[in-house]
Coordinates of C-alpha atoms and ligand atoms in Angstrom, one line a residue:
X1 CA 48.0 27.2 5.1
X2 CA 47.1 24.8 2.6
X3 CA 44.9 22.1 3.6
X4 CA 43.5 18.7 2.1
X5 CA 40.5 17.3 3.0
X6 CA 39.4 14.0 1.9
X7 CA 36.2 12.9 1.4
X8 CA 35.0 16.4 1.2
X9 CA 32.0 15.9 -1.4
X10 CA 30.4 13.9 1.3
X11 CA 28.4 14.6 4.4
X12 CA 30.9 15.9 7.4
X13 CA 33.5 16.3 4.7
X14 CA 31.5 18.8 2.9
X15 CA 30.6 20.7 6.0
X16 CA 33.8 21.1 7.3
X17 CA 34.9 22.8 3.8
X18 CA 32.6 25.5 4.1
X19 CA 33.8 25.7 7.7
X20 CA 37.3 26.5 6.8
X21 CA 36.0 29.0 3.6
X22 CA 33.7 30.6 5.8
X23 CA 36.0 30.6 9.4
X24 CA 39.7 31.0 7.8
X25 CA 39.3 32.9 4.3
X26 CA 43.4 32.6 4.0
X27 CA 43.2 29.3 4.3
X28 CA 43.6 27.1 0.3
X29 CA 41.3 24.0 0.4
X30 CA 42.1 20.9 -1.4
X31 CA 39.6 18.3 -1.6
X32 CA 40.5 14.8 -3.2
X33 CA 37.3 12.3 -3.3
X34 CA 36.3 9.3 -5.7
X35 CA 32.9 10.4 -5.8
X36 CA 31.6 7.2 -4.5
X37 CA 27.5 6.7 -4.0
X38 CA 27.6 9.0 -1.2
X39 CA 29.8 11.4 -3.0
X40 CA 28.0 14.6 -4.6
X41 CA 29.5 17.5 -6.5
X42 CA 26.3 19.2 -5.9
X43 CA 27.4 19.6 -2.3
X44 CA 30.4 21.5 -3.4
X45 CA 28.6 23.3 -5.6
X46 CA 29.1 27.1 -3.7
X47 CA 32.8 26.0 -2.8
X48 CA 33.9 25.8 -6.1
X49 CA 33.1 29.2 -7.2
X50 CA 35.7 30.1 -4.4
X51 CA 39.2 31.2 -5.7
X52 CA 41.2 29.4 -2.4
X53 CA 38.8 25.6 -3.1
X54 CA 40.5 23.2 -5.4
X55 CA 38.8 19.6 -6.5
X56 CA 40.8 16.8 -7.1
X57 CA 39.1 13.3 -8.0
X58 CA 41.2 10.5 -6.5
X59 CA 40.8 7.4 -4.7
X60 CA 42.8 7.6 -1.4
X61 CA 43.8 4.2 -2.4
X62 CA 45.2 5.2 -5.5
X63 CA 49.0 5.4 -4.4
X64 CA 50.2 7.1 -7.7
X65 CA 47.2 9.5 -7.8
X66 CA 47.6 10.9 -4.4
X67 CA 51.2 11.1 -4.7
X68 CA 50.7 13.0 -7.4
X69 CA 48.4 15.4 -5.5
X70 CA 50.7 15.9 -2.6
X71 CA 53.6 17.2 -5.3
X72 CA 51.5 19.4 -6.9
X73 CA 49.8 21.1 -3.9
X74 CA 52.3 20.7 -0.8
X75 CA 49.8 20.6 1.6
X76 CA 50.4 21.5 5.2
X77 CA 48.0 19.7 6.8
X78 CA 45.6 16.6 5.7
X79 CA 42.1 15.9 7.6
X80 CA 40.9 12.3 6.4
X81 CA 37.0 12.0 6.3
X82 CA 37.1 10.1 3.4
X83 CA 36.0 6.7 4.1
X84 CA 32.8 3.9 3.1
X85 CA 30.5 5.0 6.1
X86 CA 27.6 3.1 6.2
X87 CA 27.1 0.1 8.8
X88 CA 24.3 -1.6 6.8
X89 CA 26.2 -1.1 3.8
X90 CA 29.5 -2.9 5.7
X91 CA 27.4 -5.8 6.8
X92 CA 26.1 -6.6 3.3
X93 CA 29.8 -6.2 1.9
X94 CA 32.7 -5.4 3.9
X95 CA 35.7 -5.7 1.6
X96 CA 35.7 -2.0 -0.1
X97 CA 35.3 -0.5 3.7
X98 CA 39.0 -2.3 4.1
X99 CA 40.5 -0.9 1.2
X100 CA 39.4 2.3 1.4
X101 CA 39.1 3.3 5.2
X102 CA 42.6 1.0 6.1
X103 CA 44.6 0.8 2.6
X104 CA 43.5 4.4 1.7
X105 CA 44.7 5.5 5.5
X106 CA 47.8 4.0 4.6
X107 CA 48.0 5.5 1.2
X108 CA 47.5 8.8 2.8
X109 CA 50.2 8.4 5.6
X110 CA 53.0 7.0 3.3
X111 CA 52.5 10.5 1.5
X112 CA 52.5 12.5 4.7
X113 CA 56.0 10.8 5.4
X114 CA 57.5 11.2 2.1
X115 CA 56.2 14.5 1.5
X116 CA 56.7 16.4 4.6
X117 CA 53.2 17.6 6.5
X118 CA 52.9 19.9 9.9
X119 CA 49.8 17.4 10.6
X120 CA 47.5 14.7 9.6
X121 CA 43.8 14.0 11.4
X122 CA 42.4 11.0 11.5
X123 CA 38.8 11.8 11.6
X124 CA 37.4 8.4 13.7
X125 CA 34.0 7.6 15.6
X126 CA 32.9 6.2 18.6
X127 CA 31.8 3.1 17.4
X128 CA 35.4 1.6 17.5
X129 CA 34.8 1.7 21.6
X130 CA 31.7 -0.6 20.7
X131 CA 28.7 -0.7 22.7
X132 CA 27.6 0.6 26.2
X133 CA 24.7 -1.1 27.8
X134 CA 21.1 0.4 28.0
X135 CA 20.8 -0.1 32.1
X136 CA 23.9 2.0 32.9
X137 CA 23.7 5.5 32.3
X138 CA 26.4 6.5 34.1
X139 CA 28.9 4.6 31.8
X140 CA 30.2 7.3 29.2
X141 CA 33.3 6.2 26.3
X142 CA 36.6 7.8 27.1
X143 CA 39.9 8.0 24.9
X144 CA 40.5 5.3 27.4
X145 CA 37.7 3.0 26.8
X146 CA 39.6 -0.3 25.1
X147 CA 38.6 -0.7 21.1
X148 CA 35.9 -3.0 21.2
X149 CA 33.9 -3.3 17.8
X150 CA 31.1 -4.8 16.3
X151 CA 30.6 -4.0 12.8
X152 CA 32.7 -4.7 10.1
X153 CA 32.8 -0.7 9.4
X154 CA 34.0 0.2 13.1
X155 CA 36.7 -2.4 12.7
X156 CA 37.9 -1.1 9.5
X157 CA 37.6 2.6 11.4
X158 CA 39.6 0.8 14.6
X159 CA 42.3 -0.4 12.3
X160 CA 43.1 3.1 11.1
X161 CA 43.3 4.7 14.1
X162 CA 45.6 2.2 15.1
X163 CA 47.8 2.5 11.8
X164 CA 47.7 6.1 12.5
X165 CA 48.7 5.8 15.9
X166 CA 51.8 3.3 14.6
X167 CA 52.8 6.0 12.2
X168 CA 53.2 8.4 15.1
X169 CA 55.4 5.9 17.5
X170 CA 57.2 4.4 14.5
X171 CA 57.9 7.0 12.2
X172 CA 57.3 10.5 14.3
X173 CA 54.9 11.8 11.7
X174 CA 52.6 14.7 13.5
X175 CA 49.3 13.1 14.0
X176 CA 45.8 13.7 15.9
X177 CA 42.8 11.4 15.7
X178 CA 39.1 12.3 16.6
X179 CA 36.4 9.6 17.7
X180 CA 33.1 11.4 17.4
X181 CA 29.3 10.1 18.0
X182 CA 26.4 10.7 15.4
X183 CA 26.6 13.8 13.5
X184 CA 23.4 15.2 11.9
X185 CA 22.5 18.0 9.8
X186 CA 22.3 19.2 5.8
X187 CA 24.1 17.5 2.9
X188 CA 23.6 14.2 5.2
X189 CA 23.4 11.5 3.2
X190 CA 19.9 10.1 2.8
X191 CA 20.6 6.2 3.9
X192 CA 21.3 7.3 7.1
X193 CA 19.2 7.8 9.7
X194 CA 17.6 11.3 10.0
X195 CA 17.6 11.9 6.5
X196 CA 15.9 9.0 6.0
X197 CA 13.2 9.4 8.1
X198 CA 12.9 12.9 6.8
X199 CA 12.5 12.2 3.6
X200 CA 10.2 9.2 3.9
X201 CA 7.8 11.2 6.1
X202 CA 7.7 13.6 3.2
X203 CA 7.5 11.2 0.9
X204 CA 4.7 9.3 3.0
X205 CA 6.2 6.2 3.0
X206 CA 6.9 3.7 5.6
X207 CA 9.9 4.6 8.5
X208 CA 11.6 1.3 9.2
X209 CA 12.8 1.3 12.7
X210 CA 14.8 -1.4 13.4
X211 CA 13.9 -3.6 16.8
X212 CA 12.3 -1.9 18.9
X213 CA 13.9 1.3 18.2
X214 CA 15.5 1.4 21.9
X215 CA 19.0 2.0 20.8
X216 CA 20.4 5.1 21.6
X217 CA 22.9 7.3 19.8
X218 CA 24.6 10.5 21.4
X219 CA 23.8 13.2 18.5
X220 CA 25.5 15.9 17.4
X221 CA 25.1 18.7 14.9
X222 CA 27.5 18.4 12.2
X223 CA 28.9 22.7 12.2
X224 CA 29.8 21.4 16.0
X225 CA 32.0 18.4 15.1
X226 CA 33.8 20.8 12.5
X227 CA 34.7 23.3 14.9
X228 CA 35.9 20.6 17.1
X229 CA 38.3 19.0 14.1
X230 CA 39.4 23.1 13.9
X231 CA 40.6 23.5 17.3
X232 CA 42.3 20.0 17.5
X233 CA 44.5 20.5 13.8
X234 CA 45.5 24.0 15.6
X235 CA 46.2 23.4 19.0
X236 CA 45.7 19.5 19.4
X237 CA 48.8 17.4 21.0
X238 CA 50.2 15.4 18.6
X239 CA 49.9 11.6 19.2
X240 CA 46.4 12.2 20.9
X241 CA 42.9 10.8 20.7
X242 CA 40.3 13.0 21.6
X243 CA 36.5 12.3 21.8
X244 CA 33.9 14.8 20.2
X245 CA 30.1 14.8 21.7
X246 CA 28.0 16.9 23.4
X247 CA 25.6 14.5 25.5
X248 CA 22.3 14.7 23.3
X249 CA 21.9 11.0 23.8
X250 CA 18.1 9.7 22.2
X251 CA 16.7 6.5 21.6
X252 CA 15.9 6.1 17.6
X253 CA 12.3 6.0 18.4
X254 CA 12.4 9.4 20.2
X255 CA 14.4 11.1 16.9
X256 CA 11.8 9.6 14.4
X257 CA 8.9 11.0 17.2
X258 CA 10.5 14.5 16.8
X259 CA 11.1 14.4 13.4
X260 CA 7.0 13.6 12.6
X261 CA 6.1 16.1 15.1
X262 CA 8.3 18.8 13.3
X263 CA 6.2 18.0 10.2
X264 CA 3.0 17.7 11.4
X265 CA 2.7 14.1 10.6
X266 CA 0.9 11.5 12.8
X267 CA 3.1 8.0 14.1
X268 CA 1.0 5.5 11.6
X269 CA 4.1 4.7 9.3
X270 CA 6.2 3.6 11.9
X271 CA 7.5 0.3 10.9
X272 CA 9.3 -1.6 13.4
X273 CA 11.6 -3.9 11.1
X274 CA 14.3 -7.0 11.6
X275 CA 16.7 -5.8 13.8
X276 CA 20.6 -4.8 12.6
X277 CA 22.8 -7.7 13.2
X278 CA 24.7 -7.0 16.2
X279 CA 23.1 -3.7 16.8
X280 CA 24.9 -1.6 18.9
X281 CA 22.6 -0.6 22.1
X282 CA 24.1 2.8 23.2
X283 CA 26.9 5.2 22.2
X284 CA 28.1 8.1 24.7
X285 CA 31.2 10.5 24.7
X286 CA 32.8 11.7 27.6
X287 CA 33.9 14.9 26.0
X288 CA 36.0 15.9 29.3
X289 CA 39.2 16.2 27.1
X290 CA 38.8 18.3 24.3
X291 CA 36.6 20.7 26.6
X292 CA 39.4 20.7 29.2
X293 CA 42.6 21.1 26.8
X294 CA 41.2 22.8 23.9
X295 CA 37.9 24.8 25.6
X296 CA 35.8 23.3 23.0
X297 CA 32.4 23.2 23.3
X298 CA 29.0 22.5 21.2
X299 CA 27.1 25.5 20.3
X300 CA 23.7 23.7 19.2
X301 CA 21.2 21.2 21.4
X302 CA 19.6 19.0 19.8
X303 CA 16.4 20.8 19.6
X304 CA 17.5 23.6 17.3
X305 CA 19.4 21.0 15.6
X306 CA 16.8 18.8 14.5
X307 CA 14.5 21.6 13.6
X308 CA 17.4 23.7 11.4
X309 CA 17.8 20.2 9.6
X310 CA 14.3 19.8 9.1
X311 CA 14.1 23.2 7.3
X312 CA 16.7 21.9 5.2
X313 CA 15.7 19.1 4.0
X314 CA 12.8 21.1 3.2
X315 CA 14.1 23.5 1.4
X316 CA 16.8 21.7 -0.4
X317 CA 14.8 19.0 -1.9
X318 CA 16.9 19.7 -5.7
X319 CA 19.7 18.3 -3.3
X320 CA 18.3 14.8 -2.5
X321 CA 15.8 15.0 -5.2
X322 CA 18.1 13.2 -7.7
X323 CA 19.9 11.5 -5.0
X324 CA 17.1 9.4 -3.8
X325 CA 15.4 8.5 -7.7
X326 CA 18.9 7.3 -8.9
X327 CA 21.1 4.7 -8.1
X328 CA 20.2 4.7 -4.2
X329 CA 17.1 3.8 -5.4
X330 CA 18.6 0.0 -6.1
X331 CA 19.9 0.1 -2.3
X332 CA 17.0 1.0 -1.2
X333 CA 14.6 -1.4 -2.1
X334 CA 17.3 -4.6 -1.6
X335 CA 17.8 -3.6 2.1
X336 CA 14.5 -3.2 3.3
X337 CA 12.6 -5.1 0.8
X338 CA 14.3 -8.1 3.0
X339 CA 13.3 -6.6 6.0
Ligands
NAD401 P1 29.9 10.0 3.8 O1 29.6 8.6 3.4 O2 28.7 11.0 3.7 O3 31.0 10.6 2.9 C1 32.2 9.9 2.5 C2 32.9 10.6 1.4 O4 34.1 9.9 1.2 C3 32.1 10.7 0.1 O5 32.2 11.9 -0.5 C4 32.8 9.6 -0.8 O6 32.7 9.9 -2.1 C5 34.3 9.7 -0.2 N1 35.0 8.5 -0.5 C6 34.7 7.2 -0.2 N2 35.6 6.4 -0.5 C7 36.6 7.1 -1.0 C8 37.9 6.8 -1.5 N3 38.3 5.5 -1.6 N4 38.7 7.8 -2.0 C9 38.3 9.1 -1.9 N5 37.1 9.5 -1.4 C10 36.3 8.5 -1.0 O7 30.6 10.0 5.2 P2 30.4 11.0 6.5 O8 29.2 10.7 7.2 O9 30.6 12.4 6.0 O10 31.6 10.6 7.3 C11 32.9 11.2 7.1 C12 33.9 10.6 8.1 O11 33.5 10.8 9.4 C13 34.1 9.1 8.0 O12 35.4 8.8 8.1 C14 33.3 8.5 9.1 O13 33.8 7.3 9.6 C15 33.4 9.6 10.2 N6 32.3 9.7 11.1 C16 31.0 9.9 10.7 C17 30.0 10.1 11.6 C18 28.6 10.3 11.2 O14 27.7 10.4 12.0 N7 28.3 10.4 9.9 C19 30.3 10.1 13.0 C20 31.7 9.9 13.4 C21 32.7 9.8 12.5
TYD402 P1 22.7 5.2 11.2 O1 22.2 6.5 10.8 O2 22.9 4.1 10.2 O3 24.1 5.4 12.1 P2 24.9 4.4 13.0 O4 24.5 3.0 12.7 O5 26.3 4.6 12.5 O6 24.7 4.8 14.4 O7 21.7 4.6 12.3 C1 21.4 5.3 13.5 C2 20.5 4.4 14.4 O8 19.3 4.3 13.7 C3 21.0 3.0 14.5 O9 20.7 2.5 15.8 C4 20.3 2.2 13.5 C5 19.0 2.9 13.4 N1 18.3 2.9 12.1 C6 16.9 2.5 12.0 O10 16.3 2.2 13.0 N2 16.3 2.4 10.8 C7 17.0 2.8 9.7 O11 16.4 2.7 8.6 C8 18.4 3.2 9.7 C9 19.2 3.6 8.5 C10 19.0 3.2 11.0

């Protein structure tokens, strides 16, 4: 089976290459990224010493480049992580999140049709369901729920799963899409989140919480979303949505509590900062579906989640070493110099 995965120098991307070399050593890997910001051969770094990995830089954008690709590979099946991933980032400029996570989609499906493919995954997230509120806990997002966005990122996400979906009615073409909540883990890029506050705690710099740090996102450790995408490229219905969590939901105040007790640290550079305009409250996955039709289940609580990634980060500082003094460096200090 020869398989392409986009955006493969980047966080999930990059995971899930090592969990086809490592779970289906037959399998050839193709992986086309542009190396954006949040791109990093370094990531690939033990993939490409393996005989069935192959690298392509492209934009998925780039009509003439991916066609190209697709004739000189064949692929069987393409999995499309490859997208501009940041919320903050899509609030300060939101045009490049439409050309790359819609017109790339579209660049990618045109080339599924006129190549031939036995399937293309859409790889999605919850946030195109929007928000759920904080006072009901017994609300959870289904492959029902109705799109429902809020950031300029989850719409650009919401339009290519509808695209995707189009290409399935309209034209037949064999696809799935996934809608998962937070992933976490190593190779995660440090803007986000976890990494951040990882990083900063080492660093002993401040950790900006924004509001009040009462939002809550439904985590889930990144190996367990790639064993999910597996299951649902094999055996997944074609035309269907599924949703990937595992019910680790935490408020953002609790993570960066976990994270300073991890490392021994006290709560004193806890910065609560201006708030993310229109802040999602609370994501949650109903993961019924894909537990029920394809027996998936995650393997890792949050617990021994947070502490693997810990001892990642802290023993893989040459990874985000150069990461965090070059040009994310610039990013850093516009965002939350502001704040
Ligand atoms: P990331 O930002 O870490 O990586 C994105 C990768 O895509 C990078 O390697 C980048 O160079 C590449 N890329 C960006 N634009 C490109 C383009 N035009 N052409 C080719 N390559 C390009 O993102 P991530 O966190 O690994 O997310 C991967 C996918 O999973 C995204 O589609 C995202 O929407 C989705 N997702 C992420 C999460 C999460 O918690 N991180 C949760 C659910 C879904
Ligand atoms: P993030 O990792 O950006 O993921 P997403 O916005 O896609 O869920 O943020 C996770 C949560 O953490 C979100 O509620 C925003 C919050 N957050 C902070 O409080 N401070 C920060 O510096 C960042 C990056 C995020």
């Amino acid at each position: 089976m020869k398989i392409v995965v986009t955006g493969g120098a980047g966080f999930i991307g990059g995971n899930f290459v090592y969990y086809l070399l490592k779970n289906h050593p037959d399998d050839q890997v193709i992986c086309i990224d542009s190396l954006t910001y949040a791109g990093n051969m370094a990531t690939l770094e033990e993939a490409l010493k393996n005989p069935n990995f192959f690298f392509e830089k492209a934009d998925i954008a780039d009509r003439e480049a991916i066609y190209g690709i697709f004739e000189k590979y064949s692929p069987d099946i393409i999995v499309n992580f490859a997208a501009e991933s940041h919320v903050d980032r899509s609030i300060e400029n939101p045009e490049i999140f439409l050309k790359t996570n819609i017109i790339g989609t579209s660049v990618l499906l045109d080339a599924c049709r006129k190549y031939g493919i036995t399937r293309y995954h859409q790889v999605s997230t919850d946030e195109v369901y929007g928000d759920l509120p904080l006072d009901r806990p017994d609300l959870f997002f289904t492959e029902e729920t109705p799109i429902h966005t809020s950031s300029p990122y989850s719409s650009s996400k919401a339009g290519a799963d509808l695209l995707v979906l189009a290409y399935h009615r309209t034209f037949g073409l064999p696809v799935t899409v996934s809608r998962c909540s937070n992933n976490y883990g190593p190779y995660h890029f440090p803007e986000k989140l976890i990494p951040l506050m990882i990083i900063n705690t080492l660093n002993g710099k401040p950790l900006p919480v924004y509001g009040k740090g009462e939002n809550i996102r439904d985590w889930l450790y990144v190996e367990d979303h790639c064993s999910a995408i597996d299951k649902i490229i094999r055996n997944g219905r074609v035309g269907e949505v599924y949703n990937i969590g595992g019910h680790n939901e935490k408020t953002n105040i609790y993570v960066v509590k976990k994270i300073l007790e991890l490392l021994g640290k006290d709560e004193s550079n806890i910065t609560y900062v201006t708030d993310r305009p229109g802040h999602d409250m609370r994501y949650a996955i109903d993961p019924t579906k894909i537990h029920n039709e394809l027996g998936w289940l995650p393997e890792t609580s949050f617990d021994e989640g947070i502490k693997k990634t810990v001892e990642w980060y802290l023993k893989n500082q040459d990874w985000w070493q150069p990461i965090i003094d070059g040009e994310y460096q610039k990013y850093y200090e516009n965002h939350y110099g502001k704040k």
